[in-house]
Tab-separated table of C-alpha atoms in Angstrom:
chain	number	residue	atom	x	y	z
A	235	MET	CA	11.955	-14.393	-36.034
A	236	PRO	CA	13.405	-17.746	-38.565
A	237	ALA	CA	15.239	-18.985	-35.669
A	238	ILE	CA	12.654	-18.262	-33.647
A	239	VAL	CA	10.267	-20.636	-35.318
A	240	ASN	CA	13.227	-23.379	-35.739
A	241	ARG	CA	13.694	-23.677	-32.304
A	242	LEU	CA	10.142	-24.221	-31.549
A	243	ARG	CA	10.248	-26.768	-34.364
A	244	SER	CA	12.519	-28.886	-32.215
A	245	PRO	CA	10.797	-31.558	-29.640
A	246	ARG	CA	12.414	-29.437	-26.162
A	247	GLY	CA	11.302	-25.814	-27.814
A	248	LEU	CA	8.006	-27.097	-28.033
A	249	ALA	CA	7.282	-29.047	-25.174
A	250	ILE	CA	8.355	-25.966	-23.109
A	251	PHE	CA	6.537	-23.715	-25.381
A	252	LEU	CA	3.227	-25.286	-24.403
A	253	LEU	CA	4.346	-26.158	-20.815
A	254	LEU	CA	4.546	-22.512	-20.695
A	255	PRO	CA	0.058	-21.163	-20.203
A	256	ILE	CA	0.361	-24.084	-18.444
A	257	LEU	CA	2.617	-23.077	-15.708
A	258	MET	CA	1.386	-19.676	-16.053
A	259	ALA	CA	-1.680	-22.075	-15.221
A	260	ALA	CA	-0.566	-22.599	-12.099
A	261	PHE	CA	0.941	-20.116	-11.077
A	262	CYS	CA	-2.500	-17.852	-11.056
A	263	TYR	CA	-4.577	-20.879	-9.020
A	264	TYR	CA	-1.334	-21.200	-6.310
A	265	THR	CA	-1.388	-17.021	-6.291
A	266	LEU	CA	-5.179	-16.804	-5.512
A	267	SER	CA	-5.465	-19.531	-3.185
A	268	GLN	CA	-3.002	-18.962	-1.052
A	269	LEU	CA	-4.368	-15.280	-1.135
A	270	SER	CA	-7.948	-16.388	-0.065
A	271	THR	CA	-6.755	-17.432	2.624
A	272	HIS	CA	-5.774	-13.923	4.569
A	273	SER	CA	-8.534	-12.686	5.606
A	274	PRO	CA	-9.383	-8.664	4.014
A	275	ILE	CA	-10.553	-6.213	6.340
A	276	ARG	CA	-13.670	-5.494	6.154
A	277	ASN	CA	-16.245	-3.615	8.799
A	278	ARG	CA	-13.497	-0.660	9.775
A	279	ASN	CA	-13.749	2.743	9.858
A	280	ILE	CA	-9.795	3.161	8.094
A	281	ALA	CA	-6.943	5.892	7.906
A	282	LEU	CA	-4.078	5.473	5.572
A	283	LEU	CA	-1.092	7.130	6.739
A	284	ILE	CA	1.150	9.046	3.588
A	285	ALA	CA	3.638	11.184	4.066
A	286	HIS	CA	3.638	12.885	0.769
A	287	PRO	CA	1.593	13.248	-2.107
A	288	ASP	CA	1.388	10.609	-4.661
A	289	ASP	CA	2.001	7.613	-1.990
A	290	GLU	CA	-1.267	6.317	-1.519
A	291	ALA	CA	-1.091	6.047	-5.664
A	292	MET	CA	2.271	4.440	-5.921
A	293	PHE	CA	2.314	2.211	-2.751
A	294	PHE	CA	-1.118	1.824	-1.933
A	295	SER	CA	-2.984	1.607	-4.560
A	296	PRO	CA	-3.598	-2.577	-4.842
A	297	THR	CA	-5.626	-1.847	-0.802
A	298	ILE	CA	-7.538	1.472	-1.450
A	299	GLN	CA	-9.298	-0.296	-3.953
A	300	SER	CA	-9.466	-3.373	-2.394
A	301	LEU	CA	-10.845	-2.001	0.777
A	302	VAL	CA	-13.615	0.801	-1.004
A	303	SER	CA	-15.368	-2.109	-2.215
A	304	PRO	CA	-19.118	-1.825	-1.181
A	305	SER	CA	-18.936	-5.511	0.065
A	306	LEU	CA	-16.323	-5.148	2.614
A	307	GLN	CA	-18.113	-2.024	4.272
A	308	ASN	CA	-15.580	0.063	5.014
A	309	THR	CA	-14.489	4.088	5.233
A	310	VAL	CA	-11.381	4.853	3.587
A	311	GLN	CA	-9.424	8.229	4.386
A	312	ILE	CA	-6.149	9.406	3.886
A	313	VAL	CA	-4.114	11.829	6.132
A	314	CYS	CA	-1.162	13.025	3.744
A	315	PHE	CA	1.358	14.245	6.794
A	316	SER	CA	3.304	17.334	3.948
A	317	ILE	CA	2.040	18.598	0.646
A	318	GLY	CA	5.168	17.970	-0.871
A	319	ASN	CA	6.561	20.760	-0.796
A	320	ALA	CA	10.433	19.698	-2.214
A	321	GLU	CA	9.492	21.068	-5.596
A	322	GLY	CA	7.604	24.541	-4.320
A	323	ILE	CA	4.963	22.780	-6.285
A	324	GLY	CA	2.893	21.872	-3.205
A	325	ASN	CA	-0.186	23.880	-3.525
A	326	ILE	CA	-0.228	21.730	-7.104
A	327	ARG	CA	0.494	18.177	-5.220
A	328	GLU	CA	-2.714	19.040	-2.887
A	329	THR	CA	-4.723	18.978	-6.059
A	330	GLU	CA	-3.594	16.247	-7.468
A	331	LEU	CA	-3.783	14.076	-4.140
A	332	LEU	CA	-7.684	14.836	-4.405
A	333	ALA	CA	-7.594	13.335	-7.702
A	334	SER	CA	-6.079	10.904	-7.332
A	335	ALA	CA	-7.415	9.379	-4.004
A	336	SER	CA	-11.388	9.761	-6.655
A	337	ILE	CA	-9.968	8.278	-9.329
A	338	LEU	CA	-8.900	5.001	-6.523
A	339	GLY	CA	-12.546	5.011	-5.502
A	340	VAL	CA	-11.591	6.897	-2.357
A	341	THR	CA	-15.339	8.840	-2.416
A	342	ASN	CA	-15.956	12.453	-0.685
A	343	VAL	CA	-11.894	13.161	-1.136
A	344	THR	CA	-13.295	16.773	0.465
A	345	ASN	CA	-14.132	15.450	3.196
A	346	SER	CA	-12.105	12.120	3.712
A	347	VAL	CA	-8.397	13.160	2.679
A	348	ILE	CA	-7.047	15.915	5.027
A	349	ILE	CA	-3.210	17.433	3.779
A	350	LEU	CA	-1.226	19.139	6.282
A	351	ASP	CA	1.783	21.400	6.152
A	352	ASP	CA	2.901	22.084	9.719
A	353	PRO	CA	6.362	24.200	9.218
A	354	ASN	CA	8.077	21.394	11.354
A	355	ILE	CA	6.629	18.610	8.952
A	356	GLU	CA	8.781	19.063	5.813
A	357	ASP	CA	9.199	16.895	2.788
A	358	SER	CA	12.880	15.177	3.078
A	359	MET	CA	14.545	12.845	1.643
A	360	THR	CA	17.350	13.499	4.742
A	361	LYS	CA	15.425	14.402	8.030
A	362	SER	CA	13.558	12.439	9.916
A	363	TRP	CA	9.501	13.503	11.505
A	364	PRO	CA	9.662	14.272	15.178
A	365	GLU	CA	6.746	10.892	16.327
A	366	ASP	CA	5.657	13.416	19.148
A	367	LEU	CA	5.014	16.045	16.492
A	368	LEU	CA	3.662	13.410	14.124
A	369	ALA	CA	0.667	11.963	16.767
A	370	SER	CA	-0.569	14.960	17.945
A	371	LEU	CA	-1.075	15.524	14.090
A	372	ILE	CA	-2.981	12.350	14.338
A	373	SER	CA	-4.802	13.248	17.533
A	374	ASP	CA	-5.846	16.651	15.644
A	375	SER	CA	-6.884	14.846	11.845
A	376	LEU	CA	-8.570	11.417	13.634
A	377	LYS	CA	-10.959	14.141	15.270
A	378	ASP	CA	-11.681	16.423	12.194
A	379	LEU	CA	-12.650	13.090	10.618
A	380	ARG	CA	-14.838	12.163	13.078
A	381	GLU	CA	-16.510	15.005	12.680
A	382	GLU	CA	-16.860	14.266	9.002
A	383	ASN	CA	-17.675	11.202	9.244
A	384	GLY	CA	-20.888	11.863	11.707
A	385	GLY	CA	-18.667	11.053	14.914
A	386	LYS	CA	-17.599	7.245	13.456
A	387	GLY	CA	-14.077	7.327	15.110
A	388	VAL	CA	-11.146	5.487	13.141
A	389	ASP	CA	-10.912	2.496	14.061
A	390	THR	CA	-7.956	1.248	11.863
A	391	PHE	CA	-4.662	3.071	10.745
A	392	ILE	CA	-2.690	2.341	7.889
A	393	THR	CA	1.078	3.244	7.335
A	394	PHE	CA	4.036	2.463	5.642
A	395	ASP	CA	6.256	-0.705	7.620
A	396	LYS	CA	10.067	0.605	9.257
A	397	GLY	CA	11.521	-0.688	6.226
A	398	GLY	CA	9.082	2.610	4.154
A	399	VAL	CA	9.494	0.777	0.862
A	400	SER	CA	12.405	2.846	0.157
A	401	ALA	CA	13.565	3.647	3.793
A	402	HIS	CA	12.681	6.691	3.108
A	403	PRO	CA	12.792	8.508	6.423
A	404	ASN	CA	9.600	10.527	5.805
A	405	HIS	CA	8.210	7.258	5.390
A	406	VAL	CA	9.551	5.457	8.679
A	407	SER	CA	8.540	8.182	10.442
A	408	LEU	CA	4.798	7.674	10.188
A	409	LEU	CA	5.720	3.945	11.813
A	410	ARG	CA	7.033	5.191	14.938
A	411	GLY	CA	4.545	8.451	14.481
A	412	ALA	CA	1.689	6.513	14.569
A	413	LYS	CA	3.057	3.404	17.599
A	414	TYR	CA	3.559	6.872	19.652
A	415	TYR	CA	-0.038	8.238	19.111
A	416	LEU	CA	-1.251	4.626	20.184
A	417	ARG	CA	0.732	4.148	23.725
A	418	HIS	CA	0.129	7.830	24.629
A	419	TYR	CA	-3.543	8.813	23.671
A	420	PRO	CA	-5.719	6.944	26.661
A	421	LYS	CA	-8.098	4.867	24.846
A	422	GLN	CA	-6.820	4.596	21.579
A	423	ASN	CA	-5.335	1.346	22.234
A	424	ASP	CA	-7.807	-0.222	20.727
A	425	ILE	CA	-7.178	0.927	16.574
A	426	LEU	CA	-5.712	-1.663	14.581
A	427	LEU	CA	-2.842	-1.341	13.181
A	428	TYR	CA	-1.706	-2.690	9.336
A	429	THR	CA	1.779	-1.889	8.171
A	430	LEU	CA	2.752	-2.528	4.122
A	431	ASN	CA	5.348	-4.937	3.740
A	432	THR	CA	8.885	-3.777	2.671
A	433	VAL	CA	10.678	-6.453	0.307
A	434	PRO	CA	14.349	-6.270	-0.788
A	435	VAL	CA	14.803	-4.386	-4.149
A	436	TYR	CA	15.253	-7.146	-6.840
A	437	ARG	CA	11.972	-8.460	-5.563
A	438	LYS	CA	10.366	-4.358	-5.809
A	439	TYR	CA	10.519	-4.614	-9.778
A	440	ILE	CA	8.759	-8.119	-10.572
A	441	SER	CA	5.390	-6.420	-10.904
A	442	ILE	CA	3.549	-9.292	-10.381
A	443	LEU	CA	5.721	-12.230	-9.960
A	444	ASP	CA	6.043	-11.484	-6.322
A	445	ALA	CA	2.488	-12.039	-5.622
A	446	PHE	CA	3.835	-15.754	-5.907
A	447	VAL	CA	6.744	-15.069	-4.842
A	448	THR	CA	5.261	-13.593	-1.885
A	449	THR	CA	2.785	-16.272	-1.194
A	450	LEU	CA	4.964	-18.665	-1.228
A	451	LEU	CA	7.416	-18.036	1.387
A	452	ASP	CA	4.270	-16.882	3.217
A	453	ARG	CA	3.627	-20.543	3.108
A	454	VAL	CA	6.845	-21.680	3.923
A	455	LYS	CA	6.691	-19.494	6.810
A	456	ASN	CA	3.798	-20.249	8.758
A	457	GLY	CA	2.891	-23.442	7.326
A	458	ALA	CA	-0.631	-24.500	6.512
A	459	SER	CA	-2.275	-24.310	9.914
A	460	GLU	CA	-1.829	-20.759	11.187
A	461	VAL	CA	-1.771	-19.309	7.425
A	462	GLU	CA	-5.415	-20.695	7.907
A	463	GLU	CA	-6.006	-19.915	11.337
A	464	GLY	CA	-5.298	-15.977	10.172
A	465	GLU	CA	-6.647	-14.125	13.209
A	466	GLY	CA	-4.984	-12.100	15.308
A	467	TYR	CA	-5.785	-9.063	17.535
A	468	ASN	CA	-9.834	-9.149	18.289
A	469	GLY	CA	-10.673	-11.377	16.097
A	470	ALA	CA	-8.654	-9.272	12.981
A	471	PRO	CA	-6.509	-11.335	10.475
A	472	LYS	CA	-2.930	-11.113	11.401
A	473	SER	CA	-2.363	-9.691	6.930
A	474	ALA	CA	-4.101	-8.787	4.235
A	475	MET	CA	-2.854	-9.310	0.400
A	476	TYR	CA	-4.303	-7.706	-2.486
A	477	LEU	CA	-3.628	-9.105	-5.999
A	478	SER	CA	-5.429	-5.609	-8.444
A	479	ASN	CA	-7.012	-7.833	-11.324
A	480	TRP	CA	-5.513	-5.545	-15.181
A	481	GLN	CA	-8.585	-3.217	-14.627
A	482	GLY	CA	-7.172	-2.609	-11.328
A	483	TYR	CA	-3.806	-2.359	-12.614
A	484	ARG	CA	-4.527	0.249	-15.238
A	485	THR	CA	-6.927	2.478	-12.219
A	486	ALA	CA	-3.119	2.394	-10.124
A	487	GLN	CA	-1.907	3.243	-13.111
A	488	LYS	CA	-3.665	6.691	-14.361
A	489	ALA	CA	-3.716	7.626	-10.318
A	490	MET	CA	0.259	8.464	-11.608
A	491	THR	CA	-0.708	9.642	-14.715
A	492	GLU	CA	-3.988	11.786	-14.979
A	493	GLY	CA	-3.319	12.281	-11.047
A	494	HIS	CA	-0.185	13.557	-10.622
A	495	LYS	CA	0.945	14.839	-13.045
A	496	SER	CA	3.792	16.797	-12.153
A	497	GLN	CA	5.525	13.762	-11.051
A	498	MET	CA	6.128	12.355	-14.197
A	499	VAL	CA	9.054	12.406	-14.972
A	500	TRP	CA	11.336	9.556	-16.718
A	501	PHE	CA	11.902	7.480	-13.856
A	502	ARG	CA	8.548	7.286	-12.603
A	503	TRP	CA	7.403	4.948	-15.855
A	504	GLY	CA	9.146	2.598	-15.309
A	505	TRP	CA	8.016	2.161	-11.467
A	506	ILE	CA	4.332	2.509	-12.512
A	507	THR	CA	5.190	-0.185	-15.153
A	508	MET	CA	7.276	-2.541	-13.113
A	509	SER	CA	6.829	-1.814	-9.356
A	510	ARG	CA	4.879	-4.991	-7.675
A	511	TYR	CA	3.766	-2.215	-5.054
A	512	MET	CA	1.250	-1.103	-8.527
A	513	VAL	CA	0.053	-4.247	-7.962
A	514	PHE	CA	0.284	-6.193	-5.273
A	515	ASN	CA	0.275	-5.011	-1.642
A	516	ASP	CA	0.420	-7.102	1.899
A	517	LEU	CA	0.192	-5.551	4.784
A	518	VAL	CA	0.730	-6.774	8.377
A	519	LEU	CA	-1.088	-6.577	11.528
A	520	ASP	CA	1.197	-4.627	13.735
A	521	THR	CA	1.411	-5.913	17.913
A	522	ASP	CA	3.739	-4.935	18.746
A	523	LEU	CA	4.520	-0.830	19.974
A	524	SER	CA	7.610	-1.074	21.368
């Protein structure tokens, strides 16, 4: 402690100490100003496609908490393609998913969350899922959601991108299944498909700092004019970024610690503390159905 005090007394140390609040303020101002150019998804009937119970909390918390805001007038539903039964506790994890979704703000979870348990779709770290089967399951699920939602059909998918955040084959399969559905099922090509951006591992664990990195890279890559236009197919935003405040971050952690209690092994504490996906999501509109 005395050494730290002595450093602060030096002109250089004092200058650094005084500059820190200014740098943090600049970081926050820049990040928030850039996020404001990415129009939020609004007035949509959304189906979040996930592979396992806890995906919604570990990867999509900022998105879910933002989209359920009444001001955006969205309907948010979740389709989970397995019960996560790799360790034989699938029945427990089903219940945990409902609890987590409720914590994150999804309303009427018994009707808004569909959990599938097809024998050909197994929770596995090594197996990919057949895209045609996934498309069939998507079709059946959307029919159920339409019935539960007063006849209003899903018009927006949100799922993992081709990197699957962690290259998990189940995650990656969902994108292929969603694209297969949009390509091959009649009158479904007007559904928007947004994917969650996968970042390199050295950015995955810098928490909120990656919001600054992402917005800076986005500005450099796209330039000011394209970012400000921000609209893609049918007037929908080309991208959407969601940054949680402190309360949202704590809610995301609660969805894991109180919702998915069975999954809170030691390394997940590191994830819910350090992962950028617990506090920041950036989604991209996918217009390539190849």
